[in-house]
Amino acid sequence: MNYYVADGIGYEVGDGWPAGVRLDRLQENLDSVTAMCYTNDVTTGRNRIEGLDRSVDCPVNAAVTFDPDILPDRESFTSVAQTANNVSSGELYLYNHGLLGTAHLDWLNGVLERPSV
């Protein structure tokens, strides 16, 4: 089972407690968590992923959006997506495919591969 740390509950590790969501109690039942990195700020995305990684003992996926209001150009998309892909211990997910334009297809080149360790 995967848990999405996202809008409604909150983006940060401890944000869900008012709704009864406590990752420390859920994690024994989780296969992974996903950090929703719907931001144009690389540091914010990195901090979300690393904060979750410190808080749970399972892979942390990262989710990035194609929303042009958040990531309007190749540089911002590439920066956020590559950082999320490199920092996460899980998978990189790309969301809001309905907003995907032909220019975005070219942006994907080089983003989906992780550097070798």
mmCIF file with all atom_site columns, C-alpha atoms in Angstrom:
data_model
loop_
_atom_site.group_PDB
_atom_site.id
_atom_site.type_symbol
_atom_site.label_atom_id
_atom_site.label_alt_id
_atom_site.label_comp_id
_atom_site.label_asym_id
_atom_site.label_entity_id
_atom_site.label_seq_id
_atom_site.pdbx_PDB_ins_code
_atom_site.Cartn_x
_atom_site.Cartn_y
_atom_site.Cartn_z
_atom_site.occupancy
_atom_site.B_iso_or_equiv
_atom_site.pdbx_formal_charge
_atom_site.auth_seq_id
_atom_site.auth_comp_id
_atom_site.auth_asym_id
_atom_site.auth_atom_id
_atom_site.pdbx_PDB_model_num
ATOM 1   C CA . MET A 1 1   ? 0.000  0.000  0.000   1.00 0.00 ? 1   MET A CA 1
ATOM 2   C CA . ASN A 1 2   ? 1.196  3.498  -0.850  1.00 0.00 ? 2   ASN A CA 1
ATOM 3   C CA . TYR A 1 3   ? 0.270  6.678  1.025   1.00 0.00 ? 3   TYR A CA 1
ATOM 4   C CA . TYR A 1 4   ? 0.288  10.069 -0.698  1.00 0.00 ? 4   TYR A CA 1
ATOM 5   C CA . VAL A 1 5   ? 1.489  13.002 1.397   1.00 0.00 ? 5   VAL A CA 1
ATOM 6   C CA . ALA A 1 6   ? -0.485 15.724 -0.385  1.00 0.00 ? 6   ALA A CA 1
ATOM 7   C CA . ASP A 1 7   ? -3.091 18.480 -0.457  1.00 0.00 ? 7   ASP A CA 1
ATOM 8   C CA . GLY A 1 8   ? -5.960 18.143 1.966   1.00 0.00 ? 8   GLY A CA 1
ATOM 9   C CA . ILE A 1 9   ? -3.912 16.325 4.573   1.00 0.00 ? 9   ILE A CA 1
ATOM 10  C CA . GLY A 1 10  ? -0.755 18.380 4.043   1.00 0.00 ? 10  GLY A CA 1
ATOM 11  C CA . TYR A 1 11  ? 2.565  18.097 2.282   1.00 0.00 ? 11  TYR A CA 1
ATOM 12  C CA . GLU A 1 12  ? 4.829  17.714 5.294   1.00 0.00 ? 12  GLU A CA 1
ATOM 13  C CA . VAL A 1 13  ? 5.422  14.646 7.457   1.00 0.00 ? 13  VAL A CA 1
ATOM 14  C CA . GLY A 1 14  ? 3.358  15.691 10.472  1.00 0.00 ? 14  GLY A CA 1
ATOM 15  C CA . ASP A 1 15  ? 0.594  17.622 8.688   1.00 0.00 ? 15  ASP A CA 1
ATOM 16  C CA . GLY A 1 16  ? -1.979 14.839 8.695   1.00 0.00 ? 16  GLY A CA 1
ATOM 17  C CA . TRP A 1 17  ? -2.492 14.506 12.442  1.00 0.00 ? 17  TRP A CA 1
ATOM 18  C CA . PRO A 1 18  ? -5.613 16.756 12.577  1.00 0.00 ? 18  PRO A CA 1
ATOM 19  C CA . ALA A 1 19  ? -7.283 14.275 10.203  1.00 0.00 ? 19  ALA A CA 1
ATOM 20  C CA . GLY A 1 20  ? -6.020 11.287 12.177  1.00 0.00 ? 20  GLY A CA 1
ATOM 21  C CA . VAL A 1 21  ? -3.163 10.487 9.794   1.00 0.00 ? 21  VAL A CA 1
ATOM 22  C CA . ARG A 1 22  ? 0.030  9.591  11.615  1.00 0.00 ? 22  ARG A CA 1
ATOM 23  C CA . LEU A 1 23  ? 2.767  8.103  9.449   1.00 0.00 ? 23  LEU A CA 1
ATOM 24  C CA . ASP A 1 24  ? 4.472  6.572  12.472  1.00 0.00 ? 24  ASP A CA 1
ATOM 25  C CA . ARG A 1 25  ? 1.333  4.455  12.978  1.00 0.00 ? 25  ARG A CA 1
ATOM 26  C CA . LEU A 1 26  ? 0.720  3.739  9.292   1.00 0.00 ? 26  LEU A CA 1
ATOM 27  C CA . GLN A 1 27  ? 4.204  2.823  8.180   1.00 0.00 ? 27  GLN A CA 1
ATOM 28  C CA . GLU A 1 28  ? 4.140  -0.808 9.327   1.00 0.00 ? 28  GLU A CA 1
ATOM 29  C CA . ASN A 1 29  ? 1.361  -1.309 6.756   1.00 0.00 ? 29  ASN A CA 1
ATOM 30  C CA . LEU A 1 30  ? 2.954  0.704  3.961   1.00 0.00 ? 30  LEU A CA 1
ATOM 31  C CA . ASP A 1 31  ? 4.999  -0.488 1.020   1.00 0.00 ? 31  ASP A CA 1
ATOM 32  C CA . SER A 1 32  ? 5.860  3.107  0.114   1.00 0.00 ? 32  SER A CA 1
ATOM 33  C CA . VAL A 1 33  ? 4.898  6.756  0.514   1.00 0.00 ? 33  VAL A CA 1
ATOM 34  C CA . THR A 1 34  ? 4.754  9.407  -2.180  1.00 0.00 ? 34  THR A CA 1
ATOM 35  C CA . ALA A 1 35  ? 5.910  12.979 -1.635  1.00 0.00 ? 35  ALA A CA 1
ATOM 36  C CA . MET A 1 36  ? 3.804  15.278 -3.787  1.00 0.00 ? 36  MET A CA 1
ATOM 37  C CA . CYS A 1 37  ? 6.328  17.784 -5.108  1.00 0.00 ? 37  CYS A CA 1
ATOM 38  C CA . TYR A 1 38  ? 3.888  20.110 -6.841  1.00 0.00 ? 38  TYR A CA 1
ATOM 39  C CA . THR A 1 39  ? 6.218  23.065 -6.493  1.00 0.00 ? 39  THR A CA 1
ATOM 40  C CA . ASN A 1 40  ? 8.581  25.116 -8.617  1.00 0.00 ? 40  ASN A CA 1
ATOM 41  C CA . ASP A 1 41  ? 11.076 25.301 -5.759  1.00 0.00 ? 41  ASP A CA 1
ATOM 42  C CA . VAL A 1 42  ? 13.750 22.588 -5.852  1.00 0.00 ? 42  VAL A CA 1
ATOM 43  C CA . THR A 1 43  ? 14.589 23.021 -2.161  1.00 0.00 ? 43  THR A CA 1
ATOM 44  C CA . THR A 1 44  ? 10.956 22.581 -1.110  1.00 0.00 ? 44  THR A CA 1
ATOM 45  C CA . GLY A 1 45  ? 10.671 19.379 -3.138  1.00 0.00 ? 45  GLY A CA 1
ATOM 46  C CA . ARG A 1 46  ? 13.968 18.020 -1.804  1.00 0.00 ? 46  ARG A CA 1
ATOM 47  C CA . ASN A 1 47  ? 12.969 18.831 1.775   1.00 0.00 ? 47  ASN A CA 1
ATOM 48  C CA . ARG A 1 48  ? 9.619  17.025 1.390   1.00 0.00 ? 48  ARG A CA 1
ATOM 49  C CA . ILE A 1 49  ? 11.297 13.897 0.078   1.00 0.00 ? 49  ILE A CA 1
ATOM 50  C CA . GLU A 1 50  ? 14.134 13.908 2.610   1.00 0.00 ? 50  GLU A CA 1
ATOM 51  C CA . GLY A 1 51  ? 11.735 14.647 5.486   1.00 0.00 ? 51  GLY A CA 1
ATOM 52  C CA . LEU A 1 52  ? 9.623  11.646 4.573   1.00 0.00 ? 52  LEU A CA 1
ATOM 53  C CA . ASP A 1 53  ? 12.708 9.503  4.073   1.00 0.00 ? 53  ASP A CA 1
ATOM 54  C CA . ARG A 1 54  ? 13.827 10.304 7.633   1.00 0.00 ? 54  ARG A CA 1
ATOM 55  C CA . SER A 1 55  ? 10.350 9.538  8.998   1.00 0.00 ? 55  SER A CA 1
ATOM 56  C CA . VAL A 1 56  ? 9.455  6.216  7.400   1.00 0.00 ? 56  VAL A CA 1
ATOM 57  C CA . ASP A 1 57  ? 11.188 2.923  6.857   1.00 0.00 ? 57  ASP A CA 1
ATOM 58  C CA . CYS A 1 58  ? 9.981  2.305  3.303   1.00 0.00 ? 58  CYS A CA 1
ATOM 59  C CA . PRO A 1 59  ? 10.726 3.697  -0.153  1.00 0.00 ? 59  PRO A CA 1
ATOM 60  C CA . VAL A 1 60  ? 9.764  7.327  -0.743  1.00 0.00 ? 60  VAL A CA 1
ATOM 61  C CA . ASN A 1 61  ? 8.416  8.042  -4.224  1.00 0.00 ? 61  ASN A CA 1
ATOM 62  C CA . ALA A 1 62  ? 8.318  11.552 -5.653  1.00 0.00 ? 62  ALA A CA 1
ATOM 63  C CA . ALA A 1 63  ? 5.506  13.066 -7.714  1.00 0.00 ? 63  ALA A CA 1
ATOM 64  C CA . VAL A 1 64  ? 5.959  16.028 -10.053 1.00 0.00 ? 64  VAL A CA 1
ATOM 65  C CA . THR A 1 65  ? 3.249  17.808 -12.041 1.00 0.00 ? 65  THR A CA 1
ATOM 66  C CA . PHE A 1 66  ? 3.030  18.884 -15.668 1.00 0.00 ? 66  PHE A CA 1
ATOM 67  C CA . ASP A 1 67  ? 0.922  21.871 -14.566 1.00 0.00 ? 67  ASP A CA 1
ATOM 68  C CA . PRO A 1 68  ? 2.289  24.860 -16.538 1.00 0.00 ? 68  PRO A CA 1
ATOM 69  C CA . ASP A 1 69  ? 1.163  27.244 -13.785 1.00 0.00 ? 69  ASP A CA 1
ATOM 70  C CA . ILE A 1 70  ? 3.663  25.516 -11.477 1.00 0.00 ? 70  ILE A CA 1
ATOM 71  C CA . LEU A 1 71  ? 6.399  24.463 -13.910 1.00 0.00 ? 71  LEU A CA 1
ATOM 72  C CA . PRO A 1 72  ? 6.040  26.749 -16.934 1.00 0.00 ? 72  PRO A CA 1
ATOM 73  C CA . ASP A 1 73  ? 9.249  25.939 -18.810 1.00 0.00 ? 73  ASP A CA 1
ATOM 74  C CA . ARG A 1 74  ? 11.841 23.270 -19.509 1.00 0.00 ? 74  ARG A CA 1
ATOM 75  C CA . GLU A 1 75  ? 14.337 24.625 -16.985 1.00 0.00 ? 75  GLU A CA 1
ATOM 76  C CA . SER A 1 76  ? 11.943 24.617 -14.039 1.00 0.00 ? 76  SER A CA 1
ATOM 77  C CA . PHE A 1 77  ? 10.478 21.214 -14.940 1.00 0.00 ? 77  PHE A CA 1
ATOM 78  C CA . THR A 1 78  ? 13.901 19.643 -15.446 1.00 0.00 ? 78  THR A CA 1
ATOM 79  C CA . SER A 1 79  ? 15.307 21.098 -12.236 1.00 0.00 ? 79  SER A CA 1
ATOM 80  C CA . VAL A 1 80  ? 12.418 19.916 -10.041 1.00 0.00 ? 80  VAL A CA 1
ATOM 81  C CA . ALA A 1 81  ? 11.987 16.528 -11.761 1.00 0.00 ? 81  ALA A CA 1
ATOM 82  C CA . GLN A 1 82  ? 15.697 15.641 -11.824 1.00 0.00 ? 82  GLN A CA 1
ATOM 83  C CA . THR A 1 83  ? 16.146 16.602 -8.193  1.00 0.00 ? 83  THR A CA 1
ATOM 84  C CA . ALA A 1 84  ? 13.083 14.592 -7.158  1.00 0.00 ? 84  ALA A CA 1
ATOM 85  C CA . ASN A 1 85  ? 14.283 11.586 -9.171  1.00 0.00 ? 85  ASN A CA 1
ATOM 86  C CA . ASN A 1 86  ? 17.799 11.761 -7.716  1.00 0.00 ? 86  ASN A CA 1
ATOM 87  C CA . VAL A 1 87  ? 16.753 12.300 -4.088  1.00 0.00 ? 87  VAL A CA 1
ATOM 88  C CA . SER A 1 88  ? 13.884 9.817  -3.805  1.00 0.00 ? 88  SER A CA 1
ATOM 89  C CA . SER A 1 89  ? 14.534 6.242  -2.749  1.00 0.00 ? 89  SER A CA 1
ATOM 90  C CA . GLY A 1 90  ? 11.508 5.083  -4.758  1.00 0.00 ? 90  GLY A CA 1
ATOM 91  C CA . GLU A 1 91  ? 9.980  5.921  -8.100  1.00 0.00 ? 91  GLU A CA 1
ATOM 92  C CA . LEU A 1 92  ? 9.412  9.222  -9.888  1.00 0.00 ? 92  LEU A CA 1
ATOM 93  C CA . TYR A 1 93  ? 5.766  9.779  -10.845 1.00 0.00 ? 93  TYR A CA 1
ATOM 94  C CA . LEU A 1 94  ? 4.631  12.442 -13.303 1.00 0.00 ? 94  LEU A CA 1
ATOM 95  C CA . TYR A 1 95  ? 1.057  13.668 -12.844 1.00 0.00 ? 95  TYR A CA 1
ATOM 96  C CA . ASN A 1 96  ? -1.518 15.813 -14.587 1.00 0.00 ? 96  ASN A CA 1
ATOM 97  C CA . HIS A 1 97  ? -1.014 14.178 -17.980 1.00 0.00 ? 97  HIS A CA 1
ATOM 98  C CA . GLY A 1 98  ? -4.054 16.048 -19.279 1.00 0.00 ? 98  GLY A CA 1
ATOM 99  C CA . LEU A 1 99  ? -1.928 19.191 -19.115 1.00 0.00 ? 99  LEU A CA 1
ATOM 100 C CA . LEU A 1 100 ? 0.886  17.558 -21.097 1.00 0.00 ? 100 LEU A CA 1
ATOM 101 C CA . GLY A 1 101 ? 1.675  19.411 -24.316 1.00 0.00 ? 101 GLY A CA 1
ATOM 102 C CA . THR A 1 102 ? 3.984  18.438 -27.145 1.00 0.00 ? 102 THR A CA 1
ATOM 103 C CA . ALA A 1 103 ? 6.766  20.616 -25.683 1.00 0.00 ? 103 ALA A CA 1
ATOM 104 C CA . HIS A 1 104 ? 6.672  18.534 -22.501 1.00 0.00 ? 104 HIS A CA 1
ATOM 105 C CA . LEU A 1 105 ? 7.617  15.380 -24.399 1.00 0.00 ? 105 LEU A CA 1
ATOM 106 C CA . ASP A 1 106 ? 10.945 16.938 -25.267 1.00 0.00 ? 106 ASP A CA 1
ATOM 107 C CA . TRP A 1 107 ? 11.423 18.024 -21.632 1.00 0.00 ? 107 TRP A CA 1
ATOM 108 C CA . LEU A 1 108 ? 11.335 14.392 -20.506 1.00 0.00 ? 108 LEU A CA 1
ATOM 109 C CA . ASN A 1 109 ? 14.622 13.567 -22.223 1.00 0.00 ? 109 ASN A CA 1
ATOM 110 C CA . GLY A 1 110 ? 17.263 13.028 -19.576 1.00 0.00 ? 110 GLY A CA 1
ATOM 111 C CA . VAL A 1 111 ? 14.907 13.463 -16.608 1.00 0.00 ? 111 VAL A CA 1
ATOM 112 C CA . LEU A 1 112 ? 13.838 9.847  -16.244 1.00 0.00 ? 112 LEU A CA 1
ATOM 113 C CA . GLU A 1 113 ? 17.279 8.302  -15.813 1.00 0.00 ? 113 GLU A CA 1
ATOM 114 C CA . ARG A 1 114 ? 18.980 8.193  -12.426 1.00 0.00 ? 114 ARG A CA 1
ATOM 115 C CA . PRO A 1 115 ? 22.691 8.807  -12.154 1.00 0.00 ? 115 PRO A CA 1
ATOM 116 C CA . SER A 1 116 ? 24.705 5.651  -11.558 1.00 0.00 ? 116 SER A CA 1
ATOM 117 C CA . VAL A 1 117 ? 26.038 5.274  -8.044  1.00 0.00 ? 117 VAL A CA 1
#
